[in-house]
Coordinates of C-alpha atoms and ligand atoms in Angstrom, one line a residue:
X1 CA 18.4 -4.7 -17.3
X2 CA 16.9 -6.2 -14.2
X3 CA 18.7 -3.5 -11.9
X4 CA 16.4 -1.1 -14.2
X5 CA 13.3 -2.9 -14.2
X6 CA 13.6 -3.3 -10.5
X7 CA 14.0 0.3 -10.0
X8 CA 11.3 1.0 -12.6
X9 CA 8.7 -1.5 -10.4
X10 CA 10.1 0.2 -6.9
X11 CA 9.1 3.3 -8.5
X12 CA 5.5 2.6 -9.5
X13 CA 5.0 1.1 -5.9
X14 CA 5.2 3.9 -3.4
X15 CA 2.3 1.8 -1.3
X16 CA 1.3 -2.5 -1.2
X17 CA -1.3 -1.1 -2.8
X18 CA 0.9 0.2 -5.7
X19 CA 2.9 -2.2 -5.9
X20 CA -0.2 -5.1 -6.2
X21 CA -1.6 -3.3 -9.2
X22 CA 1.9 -2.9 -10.7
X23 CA 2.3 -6.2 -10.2
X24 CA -1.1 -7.0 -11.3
X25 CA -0.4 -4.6 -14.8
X26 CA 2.7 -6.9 -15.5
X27 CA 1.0 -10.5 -14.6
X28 CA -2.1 -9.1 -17.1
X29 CA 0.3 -8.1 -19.8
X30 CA 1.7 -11.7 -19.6
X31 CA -1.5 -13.0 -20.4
X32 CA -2.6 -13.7 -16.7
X33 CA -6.3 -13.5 -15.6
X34 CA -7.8 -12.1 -12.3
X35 CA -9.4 -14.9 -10.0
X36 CA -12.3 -12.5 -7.9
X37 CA -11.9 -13.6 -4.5
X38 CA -15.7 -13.5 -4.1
X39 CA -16.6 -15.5 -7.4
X40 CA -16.3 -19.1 -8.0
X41 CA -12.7 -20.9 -8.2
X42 CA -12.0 -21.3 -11.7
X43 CA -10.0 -24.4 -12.0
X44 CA -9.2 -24.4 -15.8
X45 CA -6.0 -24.3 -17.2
X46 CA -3.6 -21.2 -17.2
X47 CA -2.5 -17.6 -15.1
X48 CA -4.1 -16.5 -12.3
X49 CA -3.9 -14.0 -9.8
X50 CA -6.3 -12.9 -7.3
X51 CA -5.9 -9.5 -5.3
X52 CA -7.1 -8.7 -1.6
X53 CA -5.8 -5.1 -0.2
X54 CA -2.1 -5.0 -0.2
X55 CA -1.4 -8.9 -0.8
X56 CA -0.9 -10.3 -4.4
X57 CA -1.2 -14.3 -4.9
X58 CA -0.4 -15.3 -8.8
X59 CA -0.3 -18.8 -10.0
X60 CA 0.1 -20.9 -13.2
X61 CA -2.5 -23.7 -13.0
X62 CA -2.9 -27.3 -14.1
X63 CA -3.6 -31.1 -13.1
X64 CA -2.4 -30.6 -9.2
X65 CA 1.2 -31.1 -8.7
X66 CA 3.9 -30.8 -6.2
X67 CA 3.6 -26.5 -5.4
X68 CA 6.5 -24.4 -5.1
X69 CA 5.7 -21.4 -4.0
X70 CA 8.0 -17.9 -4.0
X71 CA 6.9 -15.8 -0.7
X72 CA 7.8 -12.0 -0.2
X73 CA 6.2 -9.0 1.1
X74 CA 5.6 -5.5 -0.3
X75 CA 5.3 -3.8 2.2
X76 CA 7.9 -1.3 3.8
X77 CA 8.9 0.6 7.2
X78 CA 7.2 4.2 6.8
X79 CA 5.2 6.9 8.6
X80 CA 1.2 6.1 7.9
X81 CA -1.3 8.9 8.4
X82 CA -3.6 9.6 11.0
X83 CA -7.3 9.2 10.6
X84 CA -7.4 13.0 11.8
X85 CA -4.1 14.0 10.2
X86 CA -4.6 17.9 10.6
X87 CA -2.3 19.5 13.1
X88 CA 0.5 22.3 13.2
X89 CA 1.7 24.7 15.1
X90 CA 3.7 28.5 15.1
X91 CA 2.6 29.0 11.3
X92 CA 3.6 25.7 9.9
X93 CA 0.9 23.1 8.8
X94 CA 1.8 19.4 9.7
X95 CA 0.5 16.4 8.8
X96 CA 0.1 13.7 11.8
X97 CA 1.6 10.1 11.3
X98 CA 2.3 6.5 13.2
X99 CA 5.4 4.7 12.6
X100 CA 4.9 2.0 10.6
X101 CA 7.4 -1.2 10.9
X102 CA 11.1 -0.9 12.4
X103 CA 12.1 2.4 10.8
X104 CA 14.9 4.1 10.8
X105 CA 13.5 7.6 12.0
X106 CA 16.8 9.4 11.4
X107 CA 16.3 8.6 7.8
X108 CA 13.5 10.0 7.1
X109 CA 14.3 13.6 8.3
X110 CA 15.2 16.3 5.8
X111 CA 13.8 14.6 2.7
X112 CA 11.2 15.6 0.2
X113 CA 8.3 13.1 0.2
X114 CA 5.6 11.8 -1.0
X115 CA 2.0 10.8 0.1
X116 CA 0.4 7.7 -1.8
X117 CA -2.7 5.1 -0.9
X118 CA -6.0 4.5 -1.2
X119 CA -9.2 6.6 0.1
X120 CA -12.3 4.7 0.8
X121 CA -15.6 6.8 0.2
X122 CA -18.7 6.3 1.4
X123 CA -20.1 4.1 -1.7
X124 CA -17.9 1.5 -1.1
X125 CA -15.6 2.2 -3.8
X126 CA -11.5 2.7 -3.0
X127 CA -10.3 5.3 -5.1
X128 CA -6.1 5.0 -5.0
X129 CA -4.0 8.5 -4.8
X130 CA -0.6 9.0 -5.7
X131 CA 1.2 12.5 -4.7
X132 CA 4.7 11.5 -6.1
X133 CA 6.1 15.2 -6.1
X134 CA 7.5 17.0 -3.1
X135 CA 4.7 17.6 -0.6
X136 CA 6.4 16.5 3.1
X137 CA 9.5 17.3 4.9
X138 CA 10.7 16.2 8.2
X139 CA 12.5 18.9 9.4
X140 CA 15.6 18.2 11.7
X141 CA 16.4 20.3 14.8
X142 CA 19.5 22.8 13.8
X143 CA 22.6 22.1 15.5
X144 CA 22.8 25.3 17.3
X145 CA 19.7 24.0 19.2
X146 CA 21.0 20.4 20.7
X147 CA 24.7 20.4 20.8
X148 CA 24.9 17.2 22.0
X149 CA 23.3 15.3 18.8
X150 CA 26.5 13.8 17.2
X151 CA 26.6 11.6 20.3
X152 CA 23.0 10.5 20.1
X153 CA 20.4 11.7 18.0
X154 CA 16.9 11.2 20.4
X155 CA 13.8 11.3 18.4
X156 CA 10.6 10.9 20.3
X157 CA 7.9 8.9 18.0
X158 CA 5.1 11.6 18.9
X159 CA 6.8 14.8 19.1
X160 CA 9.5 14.8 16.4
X161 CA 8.5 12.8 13.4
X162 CA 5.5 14.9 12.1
X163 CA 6.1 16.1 8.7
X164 CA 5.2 19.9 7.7
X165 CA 3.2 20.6 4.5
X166 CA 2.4 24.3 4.5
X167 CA 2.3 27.5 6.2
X168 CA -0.6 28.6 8.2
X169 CA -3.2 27.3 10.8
X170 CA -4.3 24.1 10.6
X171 CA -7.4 23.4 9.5
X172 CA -9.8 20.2 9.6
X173 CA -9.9 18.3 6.5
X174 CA -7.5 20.2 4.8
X175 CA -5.4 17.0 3.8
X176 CA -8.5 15.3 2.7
X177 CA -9.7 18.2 0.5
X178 CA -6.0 18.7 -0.8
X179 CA -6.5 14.4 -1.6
X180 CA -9.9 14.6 -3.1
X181 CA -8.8 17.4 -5.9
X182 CA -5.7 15.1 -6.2
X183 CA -8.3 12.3 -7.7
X184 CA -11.2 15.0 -8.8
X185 CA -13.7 13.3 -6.3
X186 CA -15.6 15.3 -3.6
X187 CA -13.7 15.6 -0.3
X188 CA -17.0 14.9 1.4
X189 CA -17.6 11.4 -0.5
X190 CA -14.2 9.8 1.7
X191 CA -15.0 8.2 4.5
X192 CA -11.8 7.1 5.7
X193 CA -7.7 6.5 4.2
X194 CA -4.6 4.6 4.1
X195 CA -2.0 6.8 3.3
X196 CA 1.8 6.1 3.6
X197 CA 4.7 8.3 3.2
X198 CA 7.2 8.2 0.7
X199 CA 10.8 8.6 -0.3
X200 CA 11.2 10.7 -3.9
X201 CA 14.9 10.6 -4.9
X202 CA 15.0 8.5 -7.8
X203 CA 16.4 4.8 -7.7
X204 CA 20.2 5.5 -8.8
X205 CA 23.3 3.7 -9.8
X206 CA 25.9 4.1 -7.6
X207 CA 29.5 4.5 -7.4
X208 CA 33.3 3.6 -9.0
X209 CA 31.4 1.2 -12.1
X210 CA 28.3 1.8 -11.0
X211 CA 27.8 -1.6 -9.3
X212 CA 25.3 -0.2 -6.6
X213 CA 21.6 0.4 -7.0
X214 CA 21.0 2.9 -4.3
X215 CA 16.8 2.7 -4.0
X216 CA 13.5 2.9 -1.3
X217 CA 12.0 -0.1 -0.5
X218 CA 14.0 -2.9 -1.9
X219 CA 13.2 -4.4 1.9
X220 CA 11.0 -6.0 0.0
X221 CA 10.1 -4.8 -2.8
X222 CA 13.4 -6.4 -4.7
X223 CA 12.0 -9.9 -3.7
X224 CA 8.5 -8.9 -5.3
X225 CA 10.1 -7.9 -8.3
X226 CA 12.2 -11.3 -8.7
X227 CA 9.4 -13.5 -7.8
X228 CA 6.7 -11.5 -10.3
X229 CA 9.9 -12.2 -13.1
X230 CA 10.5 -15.6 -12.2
X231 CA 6.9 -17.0 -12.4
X232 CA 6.0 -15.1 -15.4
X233 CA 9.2 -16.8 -16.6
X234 CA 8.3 -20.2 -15.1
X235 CA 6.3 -21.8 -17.7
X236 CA 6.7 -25.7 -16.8
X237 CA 4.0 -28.1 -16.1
X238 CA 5.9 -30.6 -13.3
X239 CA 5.2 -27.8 -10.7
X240 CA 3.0 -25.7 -9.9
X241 CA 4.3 -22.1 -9.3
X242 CA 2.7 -19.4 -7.2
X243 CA 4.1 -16.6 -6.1
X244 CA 2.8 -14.5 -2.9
X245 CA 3.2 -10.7 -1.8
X246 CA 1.9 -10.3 1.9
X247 CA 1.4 -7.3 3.2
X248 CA 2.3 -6.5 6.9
X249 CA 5.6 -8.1 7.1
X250 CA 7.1 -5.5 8.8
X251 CA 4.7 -5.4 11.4
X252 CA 4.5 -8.7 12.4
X253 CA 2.1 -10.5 9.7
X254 CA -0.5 -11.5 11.8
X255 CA -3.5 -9.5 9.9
X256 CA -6.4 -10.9 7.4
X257 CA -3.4 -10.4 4.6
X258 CA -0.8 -11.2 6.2
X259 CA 1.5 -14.2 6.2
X260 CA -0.1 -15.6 9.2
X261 CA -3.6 -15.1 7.9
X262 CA -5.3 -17.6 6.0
X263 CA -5.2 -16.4 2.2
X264 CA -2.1 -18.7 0.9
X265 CA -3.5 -21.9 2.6
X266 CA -6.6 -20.7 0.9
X267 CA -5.4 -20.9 -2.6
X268 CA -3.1 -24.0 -1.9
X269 CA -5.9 -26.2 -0.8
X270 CA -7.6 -25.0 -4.2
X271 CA -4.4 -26.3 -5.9
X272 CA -4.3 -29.4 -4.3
X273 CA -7.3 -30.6 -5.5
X274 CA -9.2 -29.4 -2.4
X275 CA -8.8 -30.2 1.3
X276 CA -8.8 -33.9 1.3
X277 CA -6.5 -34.3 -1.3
X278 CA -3.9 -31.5 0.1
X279 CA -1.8 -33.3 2.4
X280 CA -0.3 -35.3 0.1
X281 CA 0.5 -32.6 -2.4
X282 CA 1.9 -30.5 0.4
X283 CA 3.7 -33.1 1.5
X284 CA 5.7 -32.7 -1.8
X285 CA 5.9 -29.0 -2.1
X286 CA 8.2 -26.4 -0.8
X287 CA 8.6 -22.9 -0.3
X288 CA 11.2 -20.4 -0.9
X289 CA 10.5 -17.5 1.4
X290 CA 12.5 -14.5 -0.1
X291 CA 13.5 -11.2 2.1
X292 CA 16.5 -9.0 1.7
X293 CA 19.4 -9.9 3.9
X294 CA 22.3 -7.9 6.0
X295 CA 25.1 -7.3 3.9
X296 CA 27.7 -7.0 6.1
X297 CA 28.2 -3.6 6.4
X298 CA 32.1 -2.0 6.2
X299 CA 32.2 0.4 8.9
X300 CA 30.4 -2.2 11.6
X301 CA 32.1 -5.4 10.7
X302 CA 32.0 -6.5 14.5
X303 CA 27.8 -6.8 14.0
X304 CA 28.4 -9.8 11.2
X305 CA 29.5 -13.4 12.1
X306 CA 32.8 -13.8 10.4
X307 CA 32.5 -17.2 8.9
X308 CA 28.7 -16.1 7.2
X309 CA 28.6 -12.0 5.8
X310 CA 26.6 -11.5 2.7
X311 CA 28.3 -9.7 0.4
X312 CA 27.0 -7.4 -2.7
X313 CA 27.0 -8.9 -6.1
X314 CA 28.0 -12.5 -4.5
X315 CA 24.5 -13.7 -4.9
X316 CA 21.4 -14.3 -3.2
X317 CA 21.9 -15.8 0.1
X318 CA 20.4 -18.5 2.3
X319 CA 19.4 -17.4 5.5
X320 CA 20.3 -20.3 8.4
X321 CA 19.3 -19.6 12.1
X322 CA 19.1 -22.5 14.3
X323 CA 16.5 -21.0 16.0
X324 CA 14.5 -21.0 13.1
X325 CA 14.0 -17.3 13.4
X326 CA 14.2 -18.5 9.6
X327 CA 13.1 -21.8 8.1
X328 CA 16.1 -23.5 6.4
X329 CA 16.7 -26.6 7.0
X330 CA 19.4 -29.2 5.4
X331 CA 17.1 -30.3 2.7
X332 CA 15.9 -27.2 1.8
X333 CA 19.3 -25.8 1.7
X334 CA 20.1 -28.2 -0.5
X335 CA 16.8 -27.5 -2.9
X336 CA 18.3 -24.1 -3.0
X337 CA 21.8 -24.5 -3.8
X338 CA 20.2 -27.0 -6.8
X339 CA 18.3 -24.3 -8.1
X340 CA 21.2 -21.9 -7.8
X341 CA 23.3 -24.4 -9.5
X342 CA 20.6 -24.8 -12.4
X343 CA 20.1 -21.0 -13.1
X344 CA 24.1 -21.1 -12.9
X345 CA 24.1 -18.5 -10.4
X346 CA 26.5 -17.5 -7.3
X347 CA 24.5 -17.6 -3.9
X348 CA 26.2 -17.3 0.0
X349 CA 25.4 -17.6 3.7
X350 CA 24.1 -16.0 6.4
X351 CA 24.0 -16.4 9.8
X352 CA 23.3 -14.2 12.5
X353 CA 26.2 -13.5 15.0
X354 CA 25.2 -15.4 17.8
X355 CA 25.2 -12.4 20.2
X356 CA 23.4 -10.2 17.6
X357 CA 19.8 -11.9 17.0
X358 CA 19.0 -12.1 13.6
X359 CA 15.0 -10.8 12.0
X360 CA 12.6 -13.0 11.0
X361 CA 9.8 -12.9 7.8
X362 CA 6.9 -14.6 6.3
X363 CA 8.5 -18.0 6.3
X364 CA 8.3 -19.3 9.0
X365 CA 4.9 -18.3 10.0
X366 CA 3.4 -19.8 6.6
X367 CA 5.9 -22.9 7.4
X368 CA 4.4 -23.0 10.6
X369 CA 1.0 -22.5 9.4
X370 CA 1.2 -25.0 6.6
X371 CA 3.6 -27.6 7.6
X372 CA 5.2 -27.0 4.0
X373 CA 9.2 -27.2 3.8
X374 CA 10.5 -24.0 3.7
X375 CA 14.1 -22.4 2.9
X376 CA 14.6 -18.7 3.8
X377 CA 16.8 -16.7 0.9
X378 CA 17.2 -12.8 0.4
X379 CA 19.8 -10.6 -1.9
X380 CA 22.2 -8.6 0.6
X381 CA 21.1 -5.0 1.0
X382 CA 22.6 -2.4 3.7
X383 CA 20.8 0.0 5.3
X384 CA 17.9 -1.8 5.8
X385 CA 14.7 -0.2 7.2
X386 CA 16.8 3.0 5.9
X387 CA 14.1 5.3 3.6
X388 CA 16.9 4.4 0.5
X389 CA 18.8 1.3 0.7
X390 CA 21.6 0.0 -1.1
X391 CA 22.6 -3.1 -3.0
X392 CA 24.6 -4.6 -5.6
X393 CA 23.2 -4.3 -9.1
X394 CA 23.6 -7.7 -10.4
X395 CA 22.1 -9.5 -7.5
X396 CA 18.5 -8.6 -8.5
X397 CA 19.1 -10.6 -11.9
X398 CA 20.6 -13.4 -10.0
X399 CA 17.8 -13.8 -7.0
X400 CA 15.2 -13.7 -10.1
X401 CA 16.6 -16.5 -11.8
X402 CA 17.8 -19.0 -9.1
X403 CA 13.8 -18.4 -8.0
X404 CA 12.5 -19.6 -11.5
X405 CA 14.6 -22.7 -11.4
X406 CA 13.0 -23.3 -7.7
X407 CA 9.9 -23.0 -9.4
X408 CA 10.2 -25.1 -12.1
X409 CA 12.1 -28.3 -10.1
X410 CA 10.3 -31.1 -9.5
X411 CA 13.0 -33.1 -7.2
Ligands
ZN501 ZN1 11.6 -7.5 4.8

């Protein structure tokens, strides 16, 4: 059920932007209400959510009380369009991109994809576009061309990632006009885009029992998906529950909506009761900062500490580095395995091998930020930064419900 749903929300989220208004069509259908980040703060009673670009904050309010806070990020690694995106060359149409993130190029050759974002016109309004059929294609070099690539696929991030999209010459504002008939608006009303590419194949079950969900994006959109469950589920009044989805994780999160901007201590200090009051309410709050984890992978066990691989189905794992490239610390840990223990579900370890470093994500930055204890978690996945990824099918359900129990626990 929650394998499905998750693959349901990773499918109606091709963008951040997607994905916030998904995320906003489920909080609304649970009775939440939209805070406008330019109108006055309510502070009565009841849902909230308040939207800026690709970030998502959502909340439960009441009297101020210790916060506990569930912290993802929706965006992904992808290729992002040009602001003059129309190129080509001996008869084929392409479409010029950046890398976004820490993909992994190889993956996204030979696929069909997608185009999806929002176009900003000229009035001020942001009209968002979705092109979820096959439009895009990476095209590999044949074999017979490089002999050598079985030994070492090169990919330079100019040259070789540009997608084709017809036959012909290229011509300027082609994509654009192609866009605009997309949304019926006039090609000459957009005054500039945000467009990301996207995988197609369908989120799938995978293998023997079909334990696997084999999907795009669940780097990060899986932790979105538990943390939009678990505080629509999270319906206490000892806490007070907010969940966040910052975008620009996977570049680095130091942007207006990103985890090292200021839009969660924002809303926090509206929480507390305002800035003089906040310190001791952050004092008692805490913050589980959810990103997907390595499983170890099979083929490459020599990458994985021995003593601390993440394995599919065995439950979301806490992420240790002493380094603090993620936040745990003893207490947190501990505020974790209670919460796993409560929701009476598995969880595991992880820690880098010491002479592989490990990633980091939001948590530490808003710990940093915010001086609020914070415990890093994440379901396993392999393939990470992979166009499809893979994980195991219960550990969705699990990471979903051991978040709702942090949310609700008051100790
Ligand atoms: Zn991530």
């Amino acid at each position: 059920m929650s394998a499905s749903d998750l693959a349901a929300f990773v499918s109606a989220s091709p963008t951040p932007y997607h994905a916030v208004a998904e995320g906003v069509r489920r909080l609304t259908e649970a009775g939440f209400t939209e805070q406008v980040e330019t109108a006055e703060w309510d502070a009565s009673p009841g849902g909230r959510y308040l939207v800026r670009d690709g970030t998502l904050l959502a909340w439960r309010q009441h009297a101020p009380s210790p916060l506990r806070i569930f912290a993802a990020h929706t965006d992904s690694p992808t290729l992002k369009v040009k602001p003059r995106p129309d190129t080509g060359a001996a008869g084929w149409r392409q479409v010029g991109v950046e890398i976004y993130g820490g993909a992994l190029w190889n993956s996204w050759l030979d696929r069909d994809l997608g185009l999806a974002g929002r176009l900003a016109l000229y009035d001020g309004t942001v009209v968002p576009v979705n092109v979820d059929r096959p439009l895009l294609r990476v095209p590999q070099l044949a074999i017979h061309l490089d002999r050598q690539v079985n030994s070492g696929l090169e990919l330079d991030a100019q040259r070789h990632m540009l997608p084709i999209w017809g036959l012909g010459d290229a011509r300027e504002g082609d994509l654009l006009e192609f866009l605009a008939a997309e949304v019926t608006i006039n090609a000459t009303d957009i005054a500039a885009h945000d467009l990301l590419v996207h995988d197609l194949t369908p989120p799938a079950r995978l293998g023997r029992d079909e334990e696997l969900l084999a999907c795009p994006r669940l780097d990060n959109l899986a932790s979105v998906h538990a943390g939009l469950t678990a505080l629509i589920a999270a319906t206490g009044s000892d806490t007070t529950p907010v969940f966040v989805g910052f975008d620009h994780e996977e570049i680095g999160s130091g942007t207006a909506t990103g985890a090292a901007g200021p839009l969660l201590e924002t809303l926090l200090t509206h929480l507390a009761g305002g800035f003089d009051r906040r310190d001791r309410i952050f004092a008692a709050s805490r913050c589980l900062s959810v990103d997907v984890t390595h499983a170890a992978h099979p083929n490459y066990l020599e990458r994985h500490d021995p003593d601390h691989r993440a394995l599919p189905n065995g439950g979301p794992t806490l992420k240790v580095n002493a380094n603090q490239r993620y936040a745990t610390d003893a207490p947190g840990a501990a505020a974790w395995h209670r919460a796993c223990r409560t929701a009476g579900v598995p969880t595991q370890v992880f820690v880098g091998k010491n002479t592989v470093p490990c990633g980091s994500t939001v948590g530490p930055i808003t710990a940093t930020r915010l001086g609020i204890r914070t415990v890093d978690v994440g379901i396993p996945v392999l393939s990470m930064h992979s166009a499809r990824e893979l994980c195991g099918v219960d550990d969705p359900a699990y990471l979903s419900a051991a978040g709702e129990a942090f949310l609700a626990d008051p100790t």
